[in-house]
mmCIF file of C-alpha atoms in Angstrom:
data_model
loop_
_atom_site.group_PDB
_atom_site.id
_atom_site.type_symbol
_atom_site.label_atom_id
_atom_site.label_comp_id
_atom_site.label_asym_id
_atom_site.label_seq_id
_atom_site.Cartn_x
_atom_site.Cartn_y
_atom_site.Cartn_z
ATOM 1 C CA UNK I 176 -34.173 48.959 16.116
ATOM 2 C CA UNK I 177 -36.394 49.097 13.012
ATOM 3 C CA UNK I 178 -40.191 47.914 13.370
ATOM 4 C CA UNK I 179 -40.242 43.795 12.982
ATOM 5 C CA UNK I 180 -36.770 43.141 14.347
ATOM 6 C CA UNK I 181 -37.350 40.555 17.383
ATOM 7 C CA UNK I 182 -35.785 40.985 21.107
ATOM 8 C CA UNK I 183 -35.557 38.397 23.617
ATOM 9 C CA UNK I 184 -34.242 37.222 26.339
ATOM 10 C CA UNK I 185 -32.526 33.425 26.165
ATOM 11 C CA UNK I 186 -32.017 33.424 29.902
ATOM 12 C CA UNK I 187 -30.274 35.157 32.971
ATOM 13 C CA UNK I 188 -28.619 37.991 31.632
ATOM 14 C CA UNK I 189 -28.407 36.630 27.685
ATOM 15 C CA UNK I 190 -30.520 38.362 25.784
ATOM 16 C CA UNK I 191 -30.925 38.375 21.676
ATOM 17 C CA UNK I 192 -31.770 40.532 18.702
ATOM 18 C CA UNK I 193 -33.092 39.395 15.352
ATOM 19 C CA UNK I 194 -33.121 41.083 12.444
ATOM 20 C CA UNK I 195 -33.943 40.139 8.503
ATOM 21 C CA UNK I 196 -33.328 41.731 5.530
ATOM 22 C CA UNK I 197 -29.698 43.413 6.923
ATOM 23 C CA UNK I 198 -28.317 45.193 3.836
ATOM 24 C CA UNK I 199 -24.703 45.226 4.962
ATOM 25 C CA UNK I 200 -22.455 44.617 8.281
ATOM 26 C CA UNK I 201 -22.250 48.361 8.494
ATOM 27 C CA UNK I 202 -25.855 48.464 9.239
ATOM 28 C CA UNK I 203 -25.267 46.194 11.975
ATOM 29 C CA UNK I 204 -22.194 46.876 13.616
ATOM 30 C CA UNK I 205 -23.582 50.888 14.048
ATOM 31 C CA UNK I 206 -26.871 48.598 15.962
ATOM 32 C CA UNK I 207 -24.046 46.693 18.190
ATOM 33 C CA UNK I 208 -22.181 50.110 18.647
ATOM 34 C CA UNK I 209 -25.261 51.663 20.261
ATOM 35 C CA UNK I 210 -26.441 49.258 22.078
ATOM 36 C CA UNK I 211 -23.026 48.904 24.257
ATOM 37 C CA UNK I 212 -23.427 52.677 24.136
ATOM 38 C CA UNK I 213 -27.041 52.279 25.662
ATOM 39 C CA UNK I 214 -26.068 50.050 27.818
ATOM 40 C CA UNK I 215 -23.082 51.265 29.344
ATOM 41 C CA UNK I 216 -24.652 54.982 30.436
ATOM 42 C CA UNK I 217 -24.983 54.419 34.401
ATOM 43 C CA UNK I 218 -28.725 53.833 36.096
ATOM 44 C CA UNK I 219 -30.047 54.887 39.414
ATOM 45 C CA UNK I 220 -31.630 52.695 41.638
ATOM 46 C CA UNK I 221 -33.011 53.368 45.518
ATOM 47 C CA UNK I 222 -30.255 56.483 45.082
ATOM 48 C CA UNK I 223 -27.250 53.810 44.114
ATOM 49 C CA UNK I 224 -25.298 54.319 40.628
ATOM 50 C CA UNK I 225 -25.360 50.962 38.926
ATOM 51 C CA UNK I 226 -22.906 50.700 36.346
ATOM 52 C CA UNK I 227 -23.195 47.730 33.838
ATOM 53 C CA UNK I 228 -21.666 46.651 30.313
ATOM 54 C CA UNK I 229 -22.244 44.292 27.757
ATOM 55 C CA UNK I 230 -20.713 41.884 25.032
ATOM 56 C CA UNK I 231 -21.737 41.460 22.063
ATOM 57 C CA UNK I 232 -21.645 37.972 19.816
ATOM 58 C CA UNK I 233 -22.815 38.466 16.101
ATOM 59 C CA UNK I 234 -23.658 35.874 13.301
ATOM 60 C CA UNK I 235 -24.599 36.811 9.640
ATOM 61 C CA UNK I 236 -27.131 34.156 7.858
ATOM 62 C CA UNK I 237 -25.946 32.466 5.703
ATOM 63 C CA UNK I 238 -22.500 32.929 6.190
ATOM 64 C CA UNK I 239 -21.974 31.793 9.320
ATOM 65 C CA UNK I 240 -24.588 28.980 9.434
ATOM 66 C CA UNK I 241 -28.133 28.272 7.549
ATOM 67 C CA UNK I 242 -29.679 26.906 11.074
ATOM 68 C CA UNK I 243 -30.511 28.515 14.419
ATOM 69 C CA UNK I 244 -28.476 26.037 16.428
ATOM 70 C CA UNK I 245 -25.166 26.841 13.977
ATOM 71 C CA UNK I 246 -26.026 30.671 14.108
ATOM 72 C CA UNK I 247 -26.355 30.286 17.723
ATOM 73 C CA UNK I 248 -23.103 28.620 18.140
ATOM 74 C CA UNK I 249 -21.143 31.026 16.008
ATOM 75 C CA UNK I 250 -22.491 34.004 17.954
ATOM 76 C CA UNK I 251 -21.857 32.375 21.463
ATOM 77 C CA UNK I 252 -18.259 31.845 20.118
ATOM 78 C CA UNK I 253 -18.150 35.767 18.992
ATOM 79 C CA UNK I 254 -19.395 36.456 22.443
ATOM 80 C CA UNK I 255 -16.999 34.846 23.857
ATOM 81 C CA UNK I 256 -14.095 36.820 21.893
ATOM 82 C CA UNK I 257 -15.740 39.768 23.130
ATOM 83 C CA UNK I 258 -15.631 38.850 26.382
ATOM 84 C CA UNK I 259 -11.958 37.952 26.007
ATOM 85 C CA UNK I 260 -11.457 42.076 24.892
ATOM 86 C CA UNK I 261 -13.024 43.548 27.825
ATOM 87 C CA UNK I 262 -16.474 44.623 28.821
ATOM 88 C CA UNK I 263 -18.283 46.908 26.397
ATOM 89 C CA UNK I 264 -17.209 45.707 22.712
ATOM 90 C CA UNK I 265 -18.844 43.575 19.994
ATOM 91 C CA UNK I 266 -17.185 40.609 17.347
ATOM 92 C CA UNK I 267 -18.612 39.575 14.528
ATOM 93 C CA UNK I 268 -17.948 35.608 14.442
ATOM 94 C CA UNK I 269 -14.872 34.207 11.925
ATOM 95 C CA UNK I 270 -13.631 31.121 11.300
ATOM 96 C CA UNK I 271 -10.927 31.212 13.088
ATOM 97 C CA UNK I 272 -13.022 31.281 16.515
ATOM 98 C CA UNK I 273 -14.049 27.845 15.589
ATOM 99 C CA UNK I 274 -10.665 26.454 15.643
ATOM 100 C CA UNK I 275 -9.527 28.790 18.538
ATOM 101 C CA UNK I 276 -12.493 27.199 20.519
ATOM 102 C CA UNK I 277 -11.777 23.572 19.615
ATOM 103 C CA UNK I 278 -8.376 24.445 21.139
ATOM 104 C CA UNK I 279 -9.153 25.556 23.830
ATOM 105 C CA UNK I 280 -11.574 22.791 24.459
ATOM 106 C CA UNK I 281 -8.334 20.572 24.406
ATOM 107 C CA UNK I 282 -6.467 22.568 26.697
ATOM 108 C CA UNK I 283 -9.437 22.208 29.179
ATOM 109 C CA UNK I 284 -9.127 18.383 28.940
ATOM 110 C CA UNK I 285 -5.608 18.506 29.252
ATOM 111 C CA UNK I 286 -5.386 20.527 32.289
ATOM 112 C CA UNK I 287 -7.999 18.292 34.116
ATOM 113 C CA UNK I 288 -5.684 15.578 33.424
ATOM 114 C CA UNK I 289 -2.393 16.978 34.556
ATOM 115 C CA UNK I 290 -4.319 18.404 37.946
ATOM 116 C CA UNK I 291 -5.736 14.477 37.973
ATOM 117 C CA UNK I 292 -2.327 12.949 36.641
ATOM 118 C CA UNK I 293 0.164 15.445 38.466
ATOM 119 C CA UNK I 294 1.725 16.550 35.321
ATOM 120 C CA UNK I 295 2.135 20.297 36.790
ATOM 121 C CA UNK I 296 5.484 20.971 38.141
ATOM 122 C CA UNK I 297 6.529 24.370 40.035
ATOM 123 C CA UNK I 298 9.473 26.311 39.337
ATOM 124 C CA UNK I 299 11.029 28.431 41.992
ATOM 125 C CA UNK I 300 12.415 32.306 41.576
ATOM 126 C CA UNK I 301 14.654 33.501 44.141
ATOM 127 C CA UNK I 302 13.946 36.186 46.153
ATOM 128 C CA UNK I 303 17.532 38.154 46.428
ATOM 129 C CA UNK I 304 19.460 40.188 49.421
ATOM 130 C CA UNK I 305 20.965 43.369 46.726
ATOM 131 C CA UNK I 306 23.338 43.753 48.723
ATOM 132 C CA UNK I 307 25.232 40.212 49.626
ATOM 133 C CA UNK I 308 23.147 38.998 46.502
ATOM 134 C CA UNK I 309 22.240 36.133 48.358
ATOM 135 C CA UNK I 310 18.763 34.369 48.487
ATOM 136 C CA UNK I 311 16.492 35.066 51.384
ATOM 137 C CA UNK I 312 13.773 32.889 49.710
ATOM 138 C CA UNK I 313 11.578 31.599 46.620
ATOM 139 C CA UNK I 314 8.703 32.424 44.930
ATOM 140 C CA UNK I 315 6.447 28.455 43.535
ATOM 141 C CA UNK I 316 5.422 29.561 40.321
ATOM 142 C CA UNK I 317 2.850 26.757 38.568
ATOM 143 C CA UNK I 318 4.356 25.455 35.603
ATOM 144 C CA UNK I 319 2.450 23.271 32.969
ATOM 145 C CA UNK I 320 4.289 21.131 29.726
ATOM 146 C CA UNK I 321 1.774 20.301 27.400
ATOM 147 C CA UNK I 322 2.543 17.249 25.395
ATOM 148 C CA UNK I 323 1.902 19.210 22.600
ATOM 149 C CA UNK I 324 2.232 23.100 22.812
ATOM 150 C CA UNK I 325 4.940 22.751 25.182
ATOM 151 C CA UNK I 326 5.342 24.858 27.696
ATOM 152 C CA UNK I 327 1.464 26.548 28.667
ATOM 153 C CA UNK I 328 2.310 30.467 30.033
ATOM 154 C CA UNK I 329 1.314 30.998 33.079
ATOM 155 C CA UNK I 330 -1.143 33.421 32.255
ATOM 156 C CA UNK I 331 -3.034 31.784 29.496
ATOM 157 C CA UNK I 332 -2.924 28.690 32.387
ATOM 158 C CA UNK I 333 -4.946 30.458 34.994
ATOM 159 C CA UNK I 334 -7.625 31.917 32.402
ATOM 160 C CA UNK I 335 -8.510 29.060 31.378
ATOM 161 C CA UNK I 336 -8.609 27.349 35.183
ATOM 162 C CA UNK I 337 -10.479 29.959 36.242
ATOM 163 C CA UNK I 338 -12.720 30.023 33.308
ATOM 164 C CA UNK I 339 -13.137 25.780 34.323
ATOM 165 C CA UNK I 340 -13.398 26.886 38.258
ATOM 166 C CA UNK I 341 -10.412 25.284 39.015
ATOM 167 C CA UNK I 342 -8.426 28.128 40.449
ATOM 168 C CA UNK I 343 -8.892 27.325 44.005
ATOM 169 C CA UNK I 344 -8.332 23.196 43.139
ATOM 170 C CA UNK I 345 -4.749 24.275 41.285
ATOM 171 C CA UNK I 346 -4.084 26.747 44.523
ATOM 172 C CA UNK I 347 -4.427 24.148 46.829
ATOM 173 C CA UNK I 348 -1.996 21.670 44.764
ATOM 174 C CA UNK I 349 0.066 24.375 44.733
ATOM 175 C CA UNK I 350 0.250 24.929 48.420
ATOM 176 C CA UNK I 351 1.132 21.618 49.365
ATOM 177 C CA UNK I 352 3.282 20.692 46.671
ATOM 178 C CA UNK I 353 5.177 23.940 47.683
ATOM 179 C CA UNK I 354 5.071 23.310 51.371
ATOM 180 C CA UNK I 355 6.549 19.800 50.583
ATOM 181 C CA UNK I 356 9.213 21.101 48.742
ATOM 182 C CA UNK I 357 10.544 23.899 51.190
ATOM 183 C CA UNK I 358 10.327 21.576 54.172
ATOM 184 C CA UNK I 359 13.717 19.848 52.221
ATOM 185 C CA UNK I 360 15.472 23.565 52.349
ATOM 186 C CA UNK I 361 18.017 25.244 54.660
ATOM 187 C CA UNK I 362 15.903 26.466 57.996
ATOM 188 C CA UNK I 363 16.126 30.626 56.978
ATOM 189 C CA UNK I 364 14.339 29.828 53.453
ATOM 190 C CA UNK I 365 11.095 30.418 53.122
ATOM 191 C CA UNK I 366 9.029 29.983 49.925
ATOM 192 C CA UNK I 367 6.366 32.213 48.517
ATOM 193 C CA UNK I 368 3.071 31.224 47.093
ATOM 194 C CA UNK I 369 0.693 33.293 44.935
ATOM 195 C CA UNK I 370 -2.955 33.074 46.156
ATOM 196 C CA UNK I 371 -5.926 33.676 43.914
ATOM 197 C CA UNK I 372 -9.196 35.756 44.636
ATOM 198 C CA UNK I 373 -11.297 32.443 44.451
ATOM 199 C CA UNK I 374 -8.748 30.264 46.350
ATOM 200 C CA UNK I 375 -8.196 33.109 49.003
ATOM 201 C CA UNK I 376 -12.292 33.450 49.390
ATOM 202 C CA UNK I 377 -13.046 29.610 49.769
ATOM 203 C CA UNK I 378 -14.219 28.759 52.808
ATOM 204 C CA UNK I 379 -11.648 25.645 53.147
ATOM 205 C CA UNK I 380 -8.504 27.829 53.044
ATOM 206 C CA UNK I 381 -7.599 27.342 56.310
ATOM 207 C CA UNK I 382 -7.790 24.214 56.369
ATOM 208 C CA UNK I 383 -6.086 23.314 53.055
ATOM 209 C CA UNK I 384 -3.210 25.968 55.164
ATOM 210 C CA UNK I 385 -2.839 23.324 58.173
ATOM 211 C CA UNK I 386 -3.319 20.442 56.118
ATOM 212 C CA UNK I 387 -0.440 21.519 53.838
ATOM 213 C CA UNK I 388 1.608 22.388 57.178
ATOM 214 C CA UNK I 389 1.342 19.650 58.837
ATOM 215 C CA UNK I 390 1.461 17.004 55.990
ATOM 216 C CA UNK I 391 4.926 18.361 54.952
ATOM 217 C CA UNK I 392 6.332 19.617 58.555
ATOM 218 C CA UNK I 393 6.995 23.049 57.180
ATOM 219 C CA UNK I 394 6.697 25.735 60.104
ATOM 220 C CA UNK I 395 3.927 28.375 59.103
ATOM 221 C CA UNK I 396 6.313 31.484 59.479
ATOM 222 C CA UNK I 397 8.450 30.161 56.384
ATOM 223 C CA UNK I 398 5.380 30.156 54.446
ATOM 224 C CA UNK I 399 4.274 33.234 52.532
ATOM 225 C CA UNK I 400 1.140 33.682 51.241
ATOM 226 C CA UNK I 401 0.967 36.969 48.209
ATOM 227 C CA UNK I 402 -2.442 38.174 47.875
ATOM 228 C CA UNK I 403 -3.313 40.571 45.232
ATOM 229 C CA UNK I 404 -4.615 44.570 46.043
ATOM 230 C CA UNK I 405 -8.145 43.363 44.507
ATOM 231 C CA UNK I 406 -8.436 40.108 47.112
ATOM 232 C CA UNK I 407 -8.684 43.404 49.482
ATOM 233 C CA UNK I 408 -12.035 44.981 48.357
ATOM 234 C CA UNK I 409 -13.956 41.374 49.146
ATOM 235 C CA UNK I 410 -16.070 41.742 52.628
ATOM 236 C CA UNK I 411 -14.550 38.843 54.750
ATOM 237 C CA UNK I 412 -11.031 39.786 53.274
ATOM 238 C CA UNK I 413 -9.051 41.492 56.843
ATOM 239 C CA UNK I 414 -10.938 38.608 58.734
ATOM 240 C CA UNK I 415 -9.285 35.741 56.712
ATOM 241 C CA UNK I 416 -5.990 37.944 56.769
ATOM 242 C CA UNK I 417 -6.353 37.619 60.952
ATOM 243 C CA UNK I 418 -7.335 34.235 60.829
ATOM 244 C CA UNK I 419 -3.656 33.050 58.261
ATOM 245 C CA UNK I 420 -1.819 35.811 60.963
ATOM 246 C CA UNK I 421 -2.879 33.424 64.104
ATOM 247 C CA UNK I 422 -1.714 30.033 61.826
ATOM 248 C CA UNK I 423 1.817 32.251 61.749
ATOM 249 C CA UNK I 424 1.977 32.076 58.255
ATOM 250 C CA UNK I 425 3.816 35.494 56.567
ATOM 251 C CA UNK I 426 1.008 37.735 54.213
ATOM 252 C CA UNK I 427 2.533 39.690 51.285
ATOM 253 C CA UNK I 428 1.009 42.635 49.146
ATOM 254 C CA UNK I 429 2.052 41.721 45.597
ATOM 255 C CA UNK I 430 1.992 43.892 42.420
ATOM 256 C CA UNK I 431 1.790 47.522 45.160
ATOM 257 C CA UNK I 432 2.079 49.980 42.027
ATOM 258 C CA UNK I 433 1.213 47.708 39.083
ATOM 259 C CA UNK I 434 -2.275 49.077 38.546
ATOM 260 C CA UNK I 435 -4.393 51.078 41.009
ATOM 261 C CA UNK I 436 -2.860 49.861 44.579
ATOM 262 C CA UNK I 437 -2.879 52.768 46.906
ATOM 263 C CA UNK I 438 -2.099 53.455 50.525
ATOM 264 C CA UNK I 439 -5.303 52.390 52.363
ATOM 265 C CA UNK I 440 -4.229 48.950 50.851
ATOM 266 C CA UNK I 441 -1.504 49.357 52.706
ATOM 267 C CA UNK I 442 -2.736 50.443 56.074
ATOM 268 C CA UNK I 443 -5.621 48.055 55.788
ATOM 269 C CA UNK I 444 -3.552 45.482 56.835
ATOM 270 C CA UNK I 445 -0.082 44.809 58.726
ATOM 271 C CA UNK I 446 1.679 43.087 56.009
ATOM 272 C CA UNK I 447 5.117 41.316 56.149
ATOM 273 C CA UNK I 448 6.226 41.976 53.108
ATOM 274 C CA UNK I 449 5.172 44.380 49.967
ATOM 275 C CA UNK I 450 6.112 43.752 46.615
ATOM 276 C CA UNK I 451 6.547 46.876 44.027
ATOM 277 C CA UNK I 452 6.782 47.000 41.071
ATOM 278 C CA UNK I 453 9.691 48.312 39.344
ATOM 279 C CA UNK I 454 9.252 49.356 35.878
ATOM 280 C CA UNK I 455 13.393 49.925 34.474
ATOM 281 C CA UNK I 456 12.511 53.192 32.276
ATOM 282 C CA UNK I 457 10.028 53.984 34.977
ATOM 283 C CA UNK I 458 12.787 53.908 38.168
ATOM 284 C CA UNK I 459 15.601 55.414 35.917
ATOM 285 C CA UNK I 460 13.722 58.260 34.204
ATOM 286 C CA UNK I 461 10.809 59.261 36.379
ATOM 287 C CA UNK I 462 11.483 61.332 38.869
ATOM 288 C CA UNK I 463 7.926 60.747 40.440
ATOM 289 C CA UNK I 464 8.284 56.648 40.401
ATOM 290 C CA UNK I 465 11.668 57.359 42.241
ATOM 291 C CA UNK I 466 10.222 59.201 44.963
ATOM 292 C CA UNK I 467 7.362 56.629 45.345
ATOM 293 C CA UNK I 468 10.085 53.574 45.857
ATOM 294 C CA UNK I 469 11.581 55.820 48.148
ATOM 295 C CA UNK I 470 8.342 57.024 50.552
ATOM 296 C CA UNK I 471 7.501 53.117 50.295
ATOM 297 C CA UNK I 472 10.851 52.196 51.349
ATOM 298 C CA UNK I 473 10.522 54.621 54.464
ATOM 299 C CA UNK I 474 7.071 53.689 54.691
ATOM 300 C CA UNK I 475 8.264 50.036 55.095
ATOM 301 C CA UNK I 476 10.861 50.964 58.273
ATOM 302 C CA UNK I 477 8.620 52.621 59.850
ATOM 303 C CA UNK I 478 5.908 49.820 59.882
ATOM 304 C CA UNK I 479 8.849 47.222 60.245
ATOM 305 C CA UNK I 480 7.411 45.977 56.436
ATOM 306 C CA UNK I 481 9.681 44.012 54.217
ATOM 307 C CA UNK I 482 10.170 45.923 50.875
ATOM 308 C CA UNK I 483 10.951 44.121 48.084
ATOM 309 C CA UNK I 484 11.714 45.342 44.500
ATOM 310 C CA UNK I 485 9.812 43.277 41.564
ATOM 311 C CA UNK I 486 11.176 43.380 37.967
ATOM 312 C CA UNK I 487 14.657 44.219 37.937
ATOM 313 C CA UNK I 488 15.910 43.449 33.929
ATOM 314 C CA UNK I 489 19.790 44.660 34.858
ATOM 315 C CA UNK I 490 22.396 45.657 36.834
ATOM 316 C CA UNK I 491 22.224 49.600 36.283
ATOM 317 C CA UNK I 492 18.392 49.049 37.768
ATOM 318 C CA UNK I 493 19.162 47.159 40.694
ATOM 319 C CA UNK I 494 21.890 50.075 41.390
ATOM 320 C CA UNK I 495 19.533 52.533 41.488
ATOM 321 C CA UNK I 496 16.949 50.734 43.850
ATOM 322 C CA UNK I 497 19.319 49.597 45.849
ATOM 323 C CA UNK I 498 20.487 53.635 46.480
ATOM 324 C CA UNK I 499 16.886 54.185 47.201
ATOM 325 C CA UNK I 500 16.895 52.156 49.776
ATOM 326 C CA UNK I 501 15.582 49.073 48.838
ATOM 327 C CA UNK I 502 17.680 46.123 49.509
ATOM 328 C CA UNK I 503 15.699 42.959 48.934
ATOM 329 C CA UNK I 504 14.357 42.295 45.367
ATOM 330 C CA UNK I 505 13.296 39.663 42.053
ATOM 331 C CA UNK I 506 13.563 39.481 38.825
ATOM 332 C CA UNK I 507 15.376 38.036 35.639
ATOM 333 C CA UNK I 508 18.632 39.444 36.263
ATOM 334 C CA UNK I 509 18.784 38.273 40.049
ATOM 335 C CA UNK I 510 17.301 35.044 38.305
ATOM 336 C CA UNK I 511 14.466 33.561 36.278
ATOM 337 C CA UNK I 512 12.341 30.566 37.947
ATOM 338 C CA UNK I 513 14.174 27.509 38.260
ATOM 339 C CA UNK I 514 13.528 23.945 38.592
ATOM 340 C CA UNK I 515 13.516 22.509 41.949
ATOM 341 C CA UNK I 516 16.394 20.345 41.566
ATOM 342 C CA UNK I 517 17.961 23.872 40.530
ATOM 343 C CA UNK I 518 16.673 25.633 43.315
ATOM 344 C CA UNK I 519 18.609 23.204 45.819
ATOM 345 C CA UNK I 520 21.992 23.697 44.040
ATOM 346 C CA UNK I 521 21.428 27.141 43.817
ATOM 347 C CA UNK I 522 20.859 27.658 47.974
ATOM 348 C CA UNK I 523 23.783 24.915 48.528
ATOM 349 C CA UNK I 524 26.055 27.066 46.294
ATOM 350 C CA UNK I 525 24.758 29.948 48.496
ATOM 351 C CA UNK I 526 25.878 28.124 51.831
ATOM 352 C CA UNK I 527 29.178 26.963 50.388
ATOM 353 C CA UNK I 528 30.204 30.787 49.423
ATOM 354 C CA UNK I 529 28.823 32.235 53.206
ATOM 355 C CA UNK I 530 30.931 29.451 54.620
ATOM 356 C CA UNK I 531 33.473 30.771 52.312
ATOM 357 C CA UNK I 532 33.503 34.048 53.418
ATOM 358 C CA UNK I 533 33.568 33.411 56.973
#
């Protein structure tokens, strides 16, 4: 910081730096640079380690604007790409921010609108047997057609709900449109739903559970709820856990091996069902990710846990889990997510080839 620059604070943890007479972005960017530096070195408080990060928004006068309330704009929009990059960076605002805001901004309309309007739709991914290749159940994955962009991925859906707060709204949809649905299947099919940190923390979950159950007639041990590793570090998590066990709904561990799941996940809860994932050059060529499926896979006997394989791209891949021990898994080769009018056919087609066979 050079003598006249100003620092303040614009409110809860926004603070800003001005500076005049900046010779070049350089000069700058080597300011932003230390400061995340600064920032980011850990502090101790009453004994604790307190580790924090920032983001960093910048605006250049008169570039990007030759008023506060533009420069301000133009840096909260380089913020925001910052944010978007992970904690501990800095942008300096373009052009193109302004247009990828104004999109955005659309999107948000447009998803209030299809949550108001029920324009999302589900799709449904089988869940396979690998060794009759029949279906043992399906997977409601949210699906969103915009009436422009098309079809919304599913991931660039849930940012921006959860940047609008609307995670646990959309989860709730989800659950009963799902419910609904699977109430119209063959009695051994269950369907799977994907529960969200927010949605999974709200104090109305249970309810929004029994209300779904008993609004579609669907018995809770053909519902399955996947909760992510993370939902396990919250506080009240193994009491809600209990609480969906005594409804008699099933409780899945999704993504065990995606990032930094580990056993005490595992043992922190008796879960029905665990869902690995299963990398193709990672099962076929690592000896190490081998031996993992296979300790879960004996793990899973022994704590009479379902083990099911996620991510199988081919048939050589579902060979080798399936000589590992794993005989239940999902993925584009077993098949992709399905309408579901499709997902009907595709179980009565299942039915008609057991009856077959018999």
């Amino acid at each position: 910081m050079r003598h006249g620059d100003i620092v303040a604070r614009l409110g809860g943890d926004e603070f800003a730096i001005v500076q005049a007479s900046v010779r070049n972005t350089e000069q700058t960017a080597s300011l932003a640079a230390r400061l995340v530096e600064t920032v980011s070195a850990p502090y101790a408080i009453d004994g604790n380690r307190i580790d924090i990060g920032t983001s960093i928004g910048i605006t250049l006068a008169p570039r990007d604007g030759n008023d506060a309330d533009k420069l301000m704009k133009n840096a909260d929009l380089a913020l925001y790409r910052s944010k978007s990059a992970g904690r501990g960076t800095f942008s300096f605002f373009a052009p193109d921010m302004d247009r990828e805001a104004q999109a955005r901004r659309n999107l948000e309309v447009g998803l209030r609108k299809a949550l108001s309007e029920d324009e999302l739709e589900l799709h449904y991914q089988p869940t396979m047997c690998l060794d009759t290749k029949q279906a043992t159940g399906f997977e409601a994955i949210l699906r969103w057609h915009h009436p422009e962009r098309g079809l919304i991925a599913p991931d660039e859906l849930l940012a921006i709900a959860e940047d609008m707060g609307l995670l646990a709204e959309i989860g709730d949809w989800t659950l009963k449109q799902a419910c609904a649905q699977a109430a119209r299947w063959p009695a051994a099919m269950h369907v799977a739903v994907n529960v969200s940190s927010p949605q999974f923390l709200q104090r109305g979950l249970t309810e929004s559970l029994l209300e779904a159950l008993a609004h579609s007639g669907l018995p809770p041990h053909r519902l399955e709820l996947e909760i992510a590793e993370s939902v396990l570090h919250e506080d009240p998590a193994v009491a809600i856990l209990l609480q969906l066990r005594q409804l008699g709904v099933r409780v899945a561990l999704d993504g065990f091996g995606s990032r930094h799941c580990s056993l005490s996940s595992v043992r922190a809860f008796p879960f029905d069902k665990i869902k690995i994932a299963s990398r193709r050059r990672d099962v076929e060529r690592s000896r190490e990710t081998r031996a993992i499926v296979e300790a879960m896979v004996a793990l899973g006997t022994r704590l009479q846990t379902t083990i099911v394989a996620d991510g199988i791209e081919d048939f050589d891949q579902m060979n080798m889990l399936r000589s590992l021990g794993c005989h239940q898994g999902q993925g584009y080769f077993l098949g992709p997510p399905v309408t579901a009018a499709n997902a009907e056919r595709h179980m009565a087609q299942g039915c008609e080839q057991q009856q077959s066979a018999a």
